[in-house]
Amino acid sequence: MANHSQFGFQDASSPIMEELVEFHDHALMTALAICTLVLYLLTLMLTEKLSSTTVDAQEIELVWTILPAVVLIMLALPSLQILYMMDEINEPDLTLKAIGHQWYWSYEYTDLKDLTFDSYMTPTADLPLGHFRLLEVDHRVVVPMESPVRVIVTADDVLHSWAVPSLGVKTDAIPGRLNQTSFTASRPGVFYGQCSEICGANHSFMPIVVESVPLPVFENWSSLLSSQ
């Protein structure tokens, strides 16, 4: 999760988030190169005496037309690749349905029988020692690590948004409509998120907690919860 005074992204916990972080660094380096070139040219114009050159005007126009096109291609190609990867869902091992309410989440494991629950934020007075205020919930979403998970997102009342930054997931929950996204947790851990669409007075109090565990642990958890 994010720390105080953190300037970068949270640690990537899925292949998609790793790609997003790499693209962010790539775009920043491109912007840094552009700013450096512009600053150098401005400094050169202010410090050097103006003199006539032998460079033809058509050559200059050709350069300042081709260079921006090359920069846009350098940004567009990896961006389109990531968009395609985020939209592609191939044979998920698990399907999870997330339903947004004012102000909590309901979850349904559609591949498992009778496995549904509501997830409310844990009040500060009931918060165990060492847990995070306003981020912990009474029932976590448990998924097997290194397994493709499809998430179907919708809402029961108003607009919500199911977002977990470290997994690279953010999908709007719209009443009467099903949106879907996917992720693959690349390591075990607990990943925190929040509703990212202003949905009313208690918008800040409907967190999301995804816990990634090995497959045998997930099977034991699901069988135990289904039997209750």
CSV table of C-alpha atoms in Angstrom, one decimal:
chain,number,residue,atom,x,y,z
A,1,MET,CA,0.0,0.0,0.0
A,2,ALA,CA,1.0,3.6,-0.3
A,3,ASN,CA,3.3,5.2,2.3
A,4,HIS,CA,3.5,8.8,3.6
A,5,SER,CA,5.6,11.1,1.3
A,6,GLN,CA,5.6,8.5,-1.4
A,7,PHE,CA,6.2,10.0,-4.9
A,8,GLY,CA,5.9,6.9,-7.0
A,9,PHE,CA,3.4,4.1,-7.6
A,10,GLN,CA,2.6,1.3,-5.2
A,11,ASP,CA,4.7,-1.8,-5.7
A,12,ALA,CA,3.3,-3.7,-8.7
A,13,SER,CA,1.6,-7.0,-7.8
A,14,SER,CA,0.4,-8.0,-11.2
A,15,PRO,CA,1.8,-8.2,-14.7
A,16,ILE,CA,-0.5,-5.4,-15.9
A,17,MET,CA,0.7,-3.0,-13.2
A,18,GLU,CA,4.3,-3.8,-14.0
A,19,GLU,CA,3.6,-2.8,-17.6
A,20,LEU,CA,1.9,0.4,-16.5
A,21,VAL,CA,4.8,1.4,-14.3
A,22,GLU,CA,7.3,0.7,-17.1
A,23,PHE,CA,5.2,2.8,-19.5
A,24,HIS,CA,5.0,5.6,-16.9
A,25,ASP,CA,8.8,5.6,-16.6
A,26,HIS,CA,9.2,5.5,-20.4
A,27,ALA,CA,6.8,8.5,-20.9
A,28,LEU,CA,8.6,10.5,-18.2
A,29,MET,CA,12.0,9.9,-19.8
A,30,THR,CA,10.6,11.0,-23.2
A,31,ALA,CA,9.2,14.2,-21.6
A,32,LEU,CA,12.6,14.7,-19.9
A,33,ALA,CA,14.4,14.5,-23.2
A,34,ILE,CA,12.0,17.0,-24.8
A,35,CYS,CA,12.4,19.4,-21.9
A,36,THR,CA,16.2,19.1,-22.0
A,37,LEU,CA,16.3,19.8,-25.7
A,38,VAL,CA,14.0,22.8,-25.4
A,39,LEU,CA,15.9,24.2,-22.5
A,40,TYR,CA,19.2,23.8,-24.4
A,41,LEU,CA,17.8,25.6,-27.4
A,42,LEU,CA,16.4,28.5,-25.3
A,43,THR,CA,19.8,28.8,-23.5
A,44,LEU,CA,21.6,28.8,-26.8
A,45,MET,CA,19.4,31.5,-28.2
A,46,LEU,CA,19.8,33.8,-25.2
A,47,THR,CA,23.6,33.4,-24.8
A,48,GLU,CA,24.8,33.1,-28.4
A,49,LYS,CA,24.9,35.9,-31.0
A,50,LEU,CA,22.5,35.6,-33.8
A,51,SER,CA,24.1,34.7,-37.1
A,52,SER,CA,23.0,33.5,-40.5
A,53,THR,CA,23.1,29.8,-41.2
A,54,THR,CA,23.3,27.6,-44.2
A,55,VAL,CA,20.4,25.4,-43.1
A,56,ASP,CA,17.5,25.6,-45.5
A,57,ALA,CA,14.1,26.5,-44.1
A,58,GLN,CA,12.6,23.4,-45.7
A,59,GLU,CA,15.1,21.2,-43.8
A,60,ILE,CA,14.1,22.8,-40.5
A,61,GLU,CA,10.4,22.3,-41.2
A,62,LEU,CA,11.1,18.7,-42.1
A,63,VAL,CA,12.9,18.1,-38.8
A,64,TRP,CA,10.3,19.7,-36.6
A,65,THR,CA,7.5,17.8,-38.4
A,66,ILE,CA,9.2,14.3,-38.2
A,67,LEU,CA,10.5,14.6,-34.6
A,68,PRO,CA,7.1,15.1,-33.0
A,69,ALA,CA,5.7,12.2,-35.1
A,70,VAL,CA,8.4,9.9,-33.9
A,71,VAL,CA,7.8,10.9,-30.3
A,72,LEU,CA,4.1,10.2,-30.6
A,73,ILE,CA,4.8,6.8,-32.1
A,74,MET,CA,7.1,6.0,-29.3
A,75,LEU,CA,4.3,6.8,-26.8
A,76,ALA,CA,1.4,5.3,-28.8
A,77,LEU,CA,2.7,1.9,-29.5
A,78,PRO,CA,3.4,0.7,-25.9
A,79,SER,CA,0.2,2.5,-24.8
A,80,LEU,CA,-1.9,0.6,-27.3
A,81,GLN,CA,-0.2,-2.7,-26.3
A,82,ILE,CA,-1.1,-2.2,-22.7
A,83,LEU,CA,-4.7,-1.2,-23.5
A,84,TYR,CA,-5.0,-4.5,-25.4
A,85,MET,CA,-3.5,-6.5,-22.6
A,86,MET,CA,-5.9,-4.9,-20.1
A,87,ASP,CA,-8.9,-5.6,-22.2
A,88,GLU,CA,-8.0,-9.2,-23.0
A,89,ILE,CA,-9.5,-11.9,-20.8
A,90,ASN,CA,-8.6,-15.5,-21.7
A,91,GLU,CA,-10.2,-18.4,-19.8
A,92,PRO,CA,-10.0,-17.1,-16.2
A,93,ASP,CA,-9.6,-19.6,-13.4
A,94,LEU,CA,-12.0,-17.7,-11.2
A,95,THR,CA,-14.9,-15.3,-11.7
A,96,LEU,CA,-15.7,-12.8,-9.0
A,97,LYS,CA,-18.7,-10.5,-9.1
A,98,ALA,CA,-18.4,-7.2,-7.2
A,99,ILE,CA,-21.6,-5.2,-6.5
A,100,GLY,CA,-21.3,-1.7,-5.1
A,101,HIS,CA,-23.8,-0.4,-2.6
A,102,GLN,CA,-24.1,2.8,-0.5
A,103,TRP,CA,-21.7,2.2,1.2
A,104,TYR,CA,-20.3,-1.3,1.1
A,105,TRP,CA,-19.4,-4.0,-1.4
A,106,SER,CA,-21.0,-7.4,-2.0
A,107,TYR,CA,-19.1,-10.3,-3.6
A,108,GLU,CA,-20.2,-13.4,-5.3
A,109,TYR,CA,-17.9,-16.2,-6.4
A,110,THR,CA,-19.9,-17.4,-9.4
A,111,ASP,CA,-17.8,-20.5,-9.9
A,112,LEU,CA,-18.4,-21.7,-6.4
A,113,LYS,CA,-21.7,-22.7,-4.8
A,114,ASP,CA,-23.3,-20.4,-2.2
A,115,LEU,CA,-20.2,-18.3,-1.7
A,116,THR,CA,-21.4,-14.7,-1.3
A,117,PHE,CA,-20.8,-12.1,1.4
A,118,ASP,CA,-20.9,-8.4,2.2
A,119,SER,CA,-17.7,-6.5,2.9
A,120,TYR,CA,-18.0,-3.5,5.3
A,121,MET,CA,-15.3,-1.2,6.6
A,122,THR,CA,-14.1,-2.2,10.0
A,123,PRO,CA,-14.9,0.6,12.5
A,124,THR,CA,-12.0,2.3,14.2
A,125,ALA,CA,-13.1,1.1,17.6
A,126,ASP,CA,-13.0,-2.6,16.4
A,127,LEU,CA,-9.8,-2.3,14.5
A,128,PRO,CA,-7.2,-4.9,15.5
A,129,LEU,CA,-3.7,-3.7,16.4
A,130,GLY,CA,-1.5,-3.2,13.4
A,131,HIS,CA,-4.4,-2.9,10.8
A,132,PHE,CA,-5.0,0.1,8.7
A,133,ARG,CA,-7.7,2.6,9.6
A,134,LEU,CA,-10.4,3.3,6.9
A,135,LEU,CA,-8.8,0.5,4.8
A,136,GLU,CA,-9.6,-2.7,6.7
A,137,VAL,CA,-12.8,-4.7,6.1
A,138,ASP,CA,-14.7,-7.4,8.0
A,139,HIS,CA,-14.6,-9.8,5.0
A,140,ARG,CA,-11.7,-9.8,2.6
A,141,VAL,CA,-11.7,-10.9,-1.0
A,142,VAL,CA,-9.5,-14.0,-1.2
A,143,VAL,CA,-8.1,-15.1,-4.5
A,144,PRO,CA,-5.5,-17.7,-5.6
A,145,MET,CA,-2.2,-16.2,-6.6
A,146,GLU,CA,-0.8,-16.7,-10.1
A,147,SER,CA,-4.3,-17.4,-11.4
A,148,PRO,CA,-6.2,-15.3,-13.8
A,149,VAL,CA,-9.2,-13.7,-12.1
A,150,ARG,CA,-12.1,-12.1,-13.9
A,151,VAL,CA,-14.0,-9.5,-12.0
A,152,ILE,CA,-17.6,-8.5,-13.0
A,153,VAL,CA,-18.4,-5.1,-11.6
A,154,THR,CA,-21.8,-3.5,-11.2
A,155,ALA,CA,-23.7,-1.3,-8.7
A,156,ASP,CA,-27.1,-1.5,-7.0
A,157,ASP,CA,-27.8,2.2,-6.5
A,158,VAL,CA,-25.4,4.8,-7.7
A,159,LEU,CA,-22.1,5.0,-9.5
A,160,HIS,CA,-19.1,3.3,-7.8
A,161,SER,CA,-15.6,2.3,-8.9
A,162,TRP,CA,-13.8,-0.9,-7.9
A,163,ALA,CA,-10.1,0.1,-7.8
A,164,VAL,CA,-7.0,-1.7,-6.4
A,165,PRO,CA,-3.9,0.3,-7.5
A,166,SER,CA,-1.2,-2.3,-6.8
A,167,LEU,CA,-3.1,-4.8,-9.0
A,168,GLY,CA,-3.6,-2.2,-11.8
A,169,VAL,CA,-7.4,-2.5,-11.6
A,170,LYS,CA,-10.0,0.3,-11.8
A,171,THR,CA,-13.5,-0.4,-13.2
A,172,ASP,CA,-16.6,1.7,-12.9
A,173,ALA,CA,-19.6,0.1,-11.2
A,174,ILE,CA,-22.7,1.3,-13.0
A,175,PRO,CA,-26.3,0.4,-12.1
A,176,GLY,CA,-27.9,-1.9,-14.7
A,177,ARG,CA,-24.7,-2.6,-16.5
A,178,LEU,CA,-22.0,-5.2,-16.1
A,179,ASN,CA,-18.3,-4.1,-16.6
A,180,GLN,CA,-15.5,-6.6,-16.4
A,181,THR,CA,-11.8,-6.5,-15.8
A,182,SER,CA,-9.2,-9.1,-14.9
A,183,PHE,CA,-6.0,-9.4,-12.9
A,184,THR,CA,-3.4,-12.0,-11.9
A,185,ALA,CA,-1.8,-11.6,-8.5
A,186,SER,CA,1.9,-12.4,-9.0
A,187,ARG,CA,2.7,-12.8,-5.3
A,188,PRO,CA,0.9,-13.5,-2.0
A,189,GLY,CA,-0.1,-10.5,0.0
A,190,VAL,CA,-2.9,-8.1,1.0
A,191,PHE,CA,-3.7,-5.4,-1.4
A,192,TYR,CA,-5.8,-2.4,-0.5
A,193,GLY,CA,-8.1,-0.2,-2.6
A,194,GLN,CA,-11.1,2.1,-2.3
A,195,CYS,CA,-14.1,3.2,-4.2
A,196,SER,CA,-12.8,5.7,-6.8
A,197,GLU,CA,-16.1,7.3,-7.8
A,198,ILE,CA,-17.8,9.9,-5.6
A,199,CYS,CA,-20.9,8.1,-4.5
A,200,GLY,CA,-22.3,10.0,-1.6
A,201,ALA,CA,-21.7,11.0,2.0
A,202,ASN,CA,-19.8,7.9,3.0
A,203,HIS,CA,-17.8,7.5,-0.2
A,204,SER,CA,-14.6,7.4,1.7
A,205,PHE,CA,-15.7,4.5,3.9
A,206,MET,CA,-16.1,1.6,1.5
A,207,PRO,CA,-12.6,0.2,1.1
A,208,ILE,CA,-11.6,-2.9,-0.9
A,209,VAL,CA,-9.2,-5.5,0.4
A,210,VAL,CA,-7.9,-8.3,-1.8
A,211,GLU,CA,-5.9,-11.1,-0.2
A,212,SER,CA,-3.8,-13.3,-2.5
A,213,VAL,CA,-3.0,-16.8,-1.2
A,214,PRO,CA,-1.6,-20.1,-2.5
A,215,LEU,CA,-4.2,-22.3,-4.2
A,216,PRO,CA,-4.4,-24.9,-1.4
A,217,VAL,CA,-5.1,-22.1,1.1
A,218,PHE,CA,-7.8,-20.7,-1.1
A,219,GLU,CA,-9.5,-24.1,-1.5
A,220,ASN,CA,-9.6,-24.5,2.3
A,221,TRP,CA,-10.9,-21.0,2.8
A,222,SER,CA,-13.7,-21.4,0.1
A,223,SER,CA,-14.8,-24.8,1.4
A,224,LEU,CA,-14.9,-23.5,5.0
A,225,LEU,CA,-16.9,-20.4,4.0
A,226,SER,CA,-19.3,-22.4,1.9
A,227,SER,CA,-20.1,-24.8,4.7
A,228,GLN,CA,-21.1,-22.0,7.1
